[in-house]
Short mmCIF file of C-alpha atoms and ligand atoms in Angstrom, two decimals:
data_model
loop_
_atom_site.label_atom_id
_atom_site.label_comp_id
_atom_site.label_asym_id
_atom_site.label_seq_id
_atom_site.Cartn_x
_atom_site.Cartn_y
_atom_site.Cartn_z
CA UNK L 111 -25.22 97.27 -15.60
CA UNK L 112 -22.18 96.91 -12.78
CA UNK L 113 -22.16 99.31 -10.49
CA UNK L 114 -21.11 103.08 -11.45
CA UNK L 115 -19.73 104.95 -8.38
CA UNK L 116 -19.95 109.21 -8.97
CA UNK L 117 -17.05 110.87 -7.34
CA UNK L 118 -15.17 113.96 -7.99
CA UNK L 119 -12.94 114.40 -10.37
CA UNK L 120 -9.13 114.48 -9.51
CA UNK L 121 -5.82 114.69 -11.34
CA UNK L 122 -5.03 111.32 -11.27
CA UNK L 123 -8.05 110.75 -13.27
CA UNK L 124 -7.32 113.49 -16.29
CA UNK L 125 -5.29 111.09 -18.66
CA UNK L 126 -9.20 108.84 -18.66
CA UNK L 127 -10.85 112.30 -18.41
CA UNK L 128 -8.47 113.60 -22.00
CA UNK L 129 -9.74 110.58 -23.91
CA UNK L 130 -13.10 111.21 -22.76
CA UNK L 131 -12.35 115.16 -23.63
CA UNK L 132 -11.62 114.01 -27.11
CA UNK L 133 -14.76 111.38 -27.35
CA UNK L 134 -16.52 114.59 -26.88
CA UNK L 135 -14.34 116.68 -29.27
CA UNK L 136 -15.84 114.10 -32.61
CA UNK L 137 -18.89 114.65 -31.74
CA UNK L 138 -18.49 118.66 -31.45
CA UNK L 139 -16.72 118.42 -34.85
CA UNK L 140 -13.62 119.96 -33.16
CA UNK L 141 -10.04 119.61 -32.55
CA UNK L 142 -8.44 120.48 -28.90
CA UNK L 143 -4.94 118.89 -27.65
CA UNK L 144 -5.93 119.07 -23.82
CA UNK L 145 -2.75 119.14 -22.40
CA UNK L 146 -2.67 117.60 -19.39
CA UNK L 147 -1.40 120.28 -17.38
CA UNK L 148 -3.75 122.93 -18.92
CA UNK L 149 -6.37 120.67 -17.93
CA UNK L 150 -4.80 120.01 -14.13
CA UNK L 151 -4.68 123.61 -13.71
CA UNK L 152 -7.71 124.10 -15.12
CA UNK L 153 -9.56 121.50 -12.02
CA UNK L 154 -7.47 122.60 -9.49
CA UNK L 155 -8.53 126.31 -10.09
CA UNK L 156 -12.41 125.15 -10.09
CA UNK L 157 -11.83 123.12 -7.19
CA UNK L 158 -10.66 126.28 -5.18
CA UNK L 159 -14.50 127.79 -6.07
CA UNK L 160 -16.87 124.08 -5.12
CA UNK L 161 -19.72 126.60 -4.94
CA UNK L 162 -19.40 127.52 -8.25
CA UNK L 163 -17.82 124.25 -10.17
CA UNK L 164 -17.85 120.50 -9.71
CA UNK L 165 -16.43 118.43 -12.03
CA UNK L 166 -17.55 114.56 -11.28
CA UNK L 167 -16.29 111.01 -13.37
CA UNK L 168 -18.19 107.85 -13.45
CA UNK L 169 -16.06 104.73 -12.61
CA UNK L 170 -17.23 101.05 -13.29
CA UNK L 171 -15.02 98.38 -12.43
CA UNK L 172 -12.04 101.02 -11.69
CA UNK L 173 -12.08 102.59 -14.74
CA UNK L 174 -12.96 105.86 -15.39
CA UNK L 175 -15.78 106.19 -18.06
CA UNK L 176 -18.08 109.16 -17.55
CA UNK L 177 -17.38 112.96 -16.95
CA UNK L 178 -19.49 115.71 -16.11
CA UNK L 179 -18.34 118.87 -15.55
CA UNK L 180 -21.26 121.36 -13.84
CA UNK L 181 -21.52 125.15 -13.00
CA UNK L 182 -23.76 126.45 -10.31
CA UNK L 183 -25.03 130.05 -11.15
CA UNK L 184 -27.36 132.89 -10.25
CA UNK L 185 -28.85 135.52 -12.67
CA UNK L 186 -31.61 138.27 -11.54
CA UNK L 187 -33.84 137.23 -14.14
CA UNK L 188 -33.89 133.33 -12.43
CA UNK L 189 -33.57 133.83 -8.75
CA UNK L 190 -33.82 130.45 -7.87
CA UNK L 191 -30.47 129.23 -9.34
CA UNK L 192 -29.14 127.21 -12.02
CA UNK L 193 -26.85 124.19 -12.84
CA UNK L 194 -25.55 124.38 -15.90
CA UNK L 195 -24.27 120.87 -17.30
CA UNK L 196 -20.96 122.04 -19.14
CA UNK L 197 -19.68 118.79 -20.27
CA UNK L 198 -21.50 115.34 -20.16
CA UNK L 199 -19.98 112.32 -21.77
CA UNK L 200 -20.12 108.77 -21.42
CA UNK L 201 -17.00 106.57 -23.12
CA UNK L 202 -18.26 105.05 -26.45
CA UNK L 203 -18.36 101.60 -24.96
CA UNK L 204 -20.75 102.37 -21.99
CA UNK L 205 -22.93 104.12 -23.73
CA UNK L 206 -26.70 103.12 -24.00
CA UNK L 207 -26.21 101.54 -20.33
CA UNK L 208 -27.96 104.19 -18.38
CA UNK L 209 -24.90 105.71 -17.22
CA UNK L 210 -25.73 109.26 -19.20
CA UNK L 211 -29.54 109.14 -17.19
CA UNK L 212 -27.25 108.44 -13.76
CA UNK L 213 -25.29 111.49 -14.09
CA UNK L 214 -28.34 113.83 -15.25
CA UNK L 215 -30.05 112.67 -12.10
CA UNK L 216 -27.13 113.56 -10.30
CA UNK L 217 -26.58 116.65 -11.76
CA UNK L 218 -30.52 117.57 -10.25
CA UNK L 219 -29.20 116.17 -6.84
CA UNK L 220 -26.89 118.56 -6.93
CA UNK L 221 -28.66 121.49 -7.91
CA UNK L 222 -31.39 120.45 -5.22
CA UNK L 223 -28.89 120.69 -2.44
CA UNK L 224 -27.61 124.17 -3.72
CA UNK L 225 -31.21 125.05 -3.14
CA UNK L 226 -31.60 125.25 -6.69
CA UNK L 227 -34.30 124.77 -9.07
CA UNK L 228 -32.94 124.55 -12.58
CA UNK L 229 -31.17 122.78 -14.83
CA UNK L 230 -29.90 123.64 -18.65
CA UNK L 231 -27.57 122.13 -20.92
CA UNK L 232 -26.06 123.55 -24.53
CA UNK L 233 -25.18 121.23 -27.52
CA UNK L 234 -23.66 122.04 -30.42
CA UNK L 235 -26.49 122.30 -33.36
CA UNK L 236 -25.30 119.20 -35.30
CA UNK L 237 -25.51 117.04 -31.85
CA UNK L 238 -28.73 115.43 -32.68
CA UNK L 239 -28.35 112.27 -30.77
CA UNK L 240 -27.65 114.58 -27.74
CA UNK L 241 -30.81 116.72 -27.81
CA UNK L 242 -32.73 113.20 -28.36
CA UNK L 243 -30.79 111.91 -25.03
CA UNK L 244 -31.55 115.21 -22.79
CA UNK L 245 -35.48 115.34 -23.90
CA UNK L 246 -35.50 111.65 -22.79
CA UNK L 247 -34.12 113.37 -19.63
CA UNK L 248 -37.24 115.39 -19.13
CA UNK L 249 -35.51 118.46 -20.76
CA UNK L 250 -37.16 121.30 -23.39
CA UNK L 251 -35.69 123.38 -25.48
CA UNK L 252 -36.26 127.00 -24.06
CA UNK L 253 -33.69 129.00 -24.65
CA UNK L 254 -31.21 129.26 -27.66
CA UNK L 255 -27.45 129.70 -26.91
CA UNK L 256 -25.62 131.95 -29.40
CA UNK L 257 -21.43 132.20 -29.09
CA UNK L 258 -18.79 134.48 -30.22
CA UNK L 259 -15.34 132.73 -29.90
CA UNK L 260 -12.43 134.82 -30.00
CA UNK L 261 -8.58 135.21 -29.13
CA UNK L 262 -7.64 137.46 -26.19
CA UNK L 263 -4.56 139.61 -27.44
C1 LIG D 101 -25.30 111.71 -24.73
C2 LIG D 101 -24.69 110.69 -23.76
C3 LIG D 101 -24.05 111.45 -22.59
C4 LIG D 101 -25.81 109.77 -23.25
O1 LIG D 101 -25.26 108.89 -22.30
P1 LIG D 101 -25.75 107.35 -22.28
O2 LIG D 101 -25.14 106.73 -21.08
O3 LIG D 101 -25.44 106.74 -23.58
O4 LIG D 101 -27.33 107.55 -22.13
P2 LIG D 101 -28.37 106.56 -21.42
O5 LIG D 101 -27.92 105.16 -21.64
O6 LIG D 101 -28.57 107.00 -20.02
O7 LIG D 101 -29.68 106.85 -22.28
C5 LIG D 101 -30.81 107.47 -21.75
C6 LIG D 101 -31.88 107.53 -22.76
O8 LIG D 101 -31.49 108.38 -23.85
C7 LIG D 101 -31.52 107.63 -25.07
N1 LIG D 101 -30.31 107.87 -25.80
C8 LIG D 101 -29.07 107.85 -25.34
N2 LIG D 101 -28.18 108.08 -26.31
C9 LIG D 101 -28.92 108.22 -27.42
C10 LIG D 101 -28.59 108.43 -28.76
N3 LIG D 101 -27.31 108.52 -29.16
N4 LIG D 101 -29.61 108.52 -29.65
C11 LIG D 101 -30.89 108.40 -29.27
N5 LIG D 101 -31.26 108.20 -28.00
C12 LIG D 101 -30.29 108.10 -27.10
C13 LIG D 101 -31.50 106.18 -24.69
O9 LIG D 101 -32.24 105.44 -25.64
C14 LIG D 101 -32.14 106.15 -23.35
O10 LIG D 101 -33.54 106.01 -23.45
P3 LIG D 101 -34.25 104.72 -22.81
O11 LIG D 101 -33.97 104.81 -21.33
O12 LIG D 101 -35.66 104.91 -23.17
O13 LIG D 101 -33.57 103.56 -23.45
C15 LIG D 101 -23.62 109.80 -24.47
O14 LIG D 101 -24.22 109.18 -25.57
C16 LIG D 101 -22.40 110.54 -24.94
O15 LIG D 101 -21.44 110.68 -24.20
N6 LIG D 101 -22.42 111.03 -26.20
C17 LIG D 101 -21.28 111.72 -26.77
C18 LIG D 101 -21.01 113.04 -26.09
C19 LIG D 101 -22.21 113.96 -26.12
O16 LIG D 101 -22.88 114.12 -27.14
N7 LIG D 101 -22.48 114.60 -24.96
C20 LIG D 101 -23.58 115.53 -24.83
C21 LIG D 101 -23.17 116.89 -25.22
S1 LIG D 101 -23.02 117.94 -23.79
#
């Protein structure tokens, strides 16, 4: 494969970061518009907390064709700390290259350097291929995520 650089996400990067957004939206089995300036508000208020959020694309050649978005997180009952991988996905074309593995590892990095020791990722049920793709990763199922959607008035 060429070489994939990691860097952080910025807003010059959202109209490659929408498509991806949408890539990800098929395989959820879900429809959002991600307006471009939702989504520009949306990094720039994550980028005012970096010890909470980092939001990361994968660029080969120029082009942007990985995100990850990750949360960083404490709870009582896991001390140590936890990244949480929010959003992973690789463009359609790249896939099967290794990139998906890259950005996984990186996501550990990260954690590591936060002095954490934990990593967990949620997929929707029907996402199959993804479970298959995070076990590969070294990941087990231990937990089961259950979620409430809802309007706020
Ligand atoms: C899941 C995803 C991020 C994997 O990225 P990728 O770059 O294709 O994965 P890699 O090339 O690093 O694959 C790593 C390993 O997982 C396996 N794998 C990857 N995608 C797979 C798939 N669709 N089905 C079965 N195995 C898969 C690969 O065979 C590989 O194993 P190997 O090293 O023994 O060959 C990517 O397919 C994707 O963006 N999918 C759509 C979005 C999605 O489902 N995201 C996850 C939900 S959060």
């Amino acid at each position: 494969m060429t070489t994939l650089e990691i860097r952080p996400c910025t807003a010059d990067d959202l109209p490659a970061v929408r498509d991806l957004m949408w890539q990800l939206d098929e395989v959820a089995h879900s429809t959002h518009d991600f307006r471009l300036d939702v989504l520009e508000k949306l990094l720039a208020d994550m980028a005012a907390s970096p010890e909470t959020y980092l939001n990361l694309v994968g660029v080969v050649e120029s082009r942007v064709v990985a995100f990850m978005s990750l949360l960083f997180y404490k709870t009582l009952f896991h001390t140590g700390g936890t990244a949480l991988i929010n959003e992973l996905v690789v463009d359609r074309g790249f896939r099967g290259g290794g990139i998906g593995s890259i950005l996984v590892h990186k996501a550990k990095e990260e954690a590591i350097a936060r002095r954490m020791d934990e990593i967990e990722v949620g997929t929707e049920r029907t996402n199959r291929l993804a479970r298959q793709f995070y076990r590969k990763c070294g990941f087990d199922q231990e937990y089961v995520l259950l979620g409430l959607e809802f309007t706020t008035p």
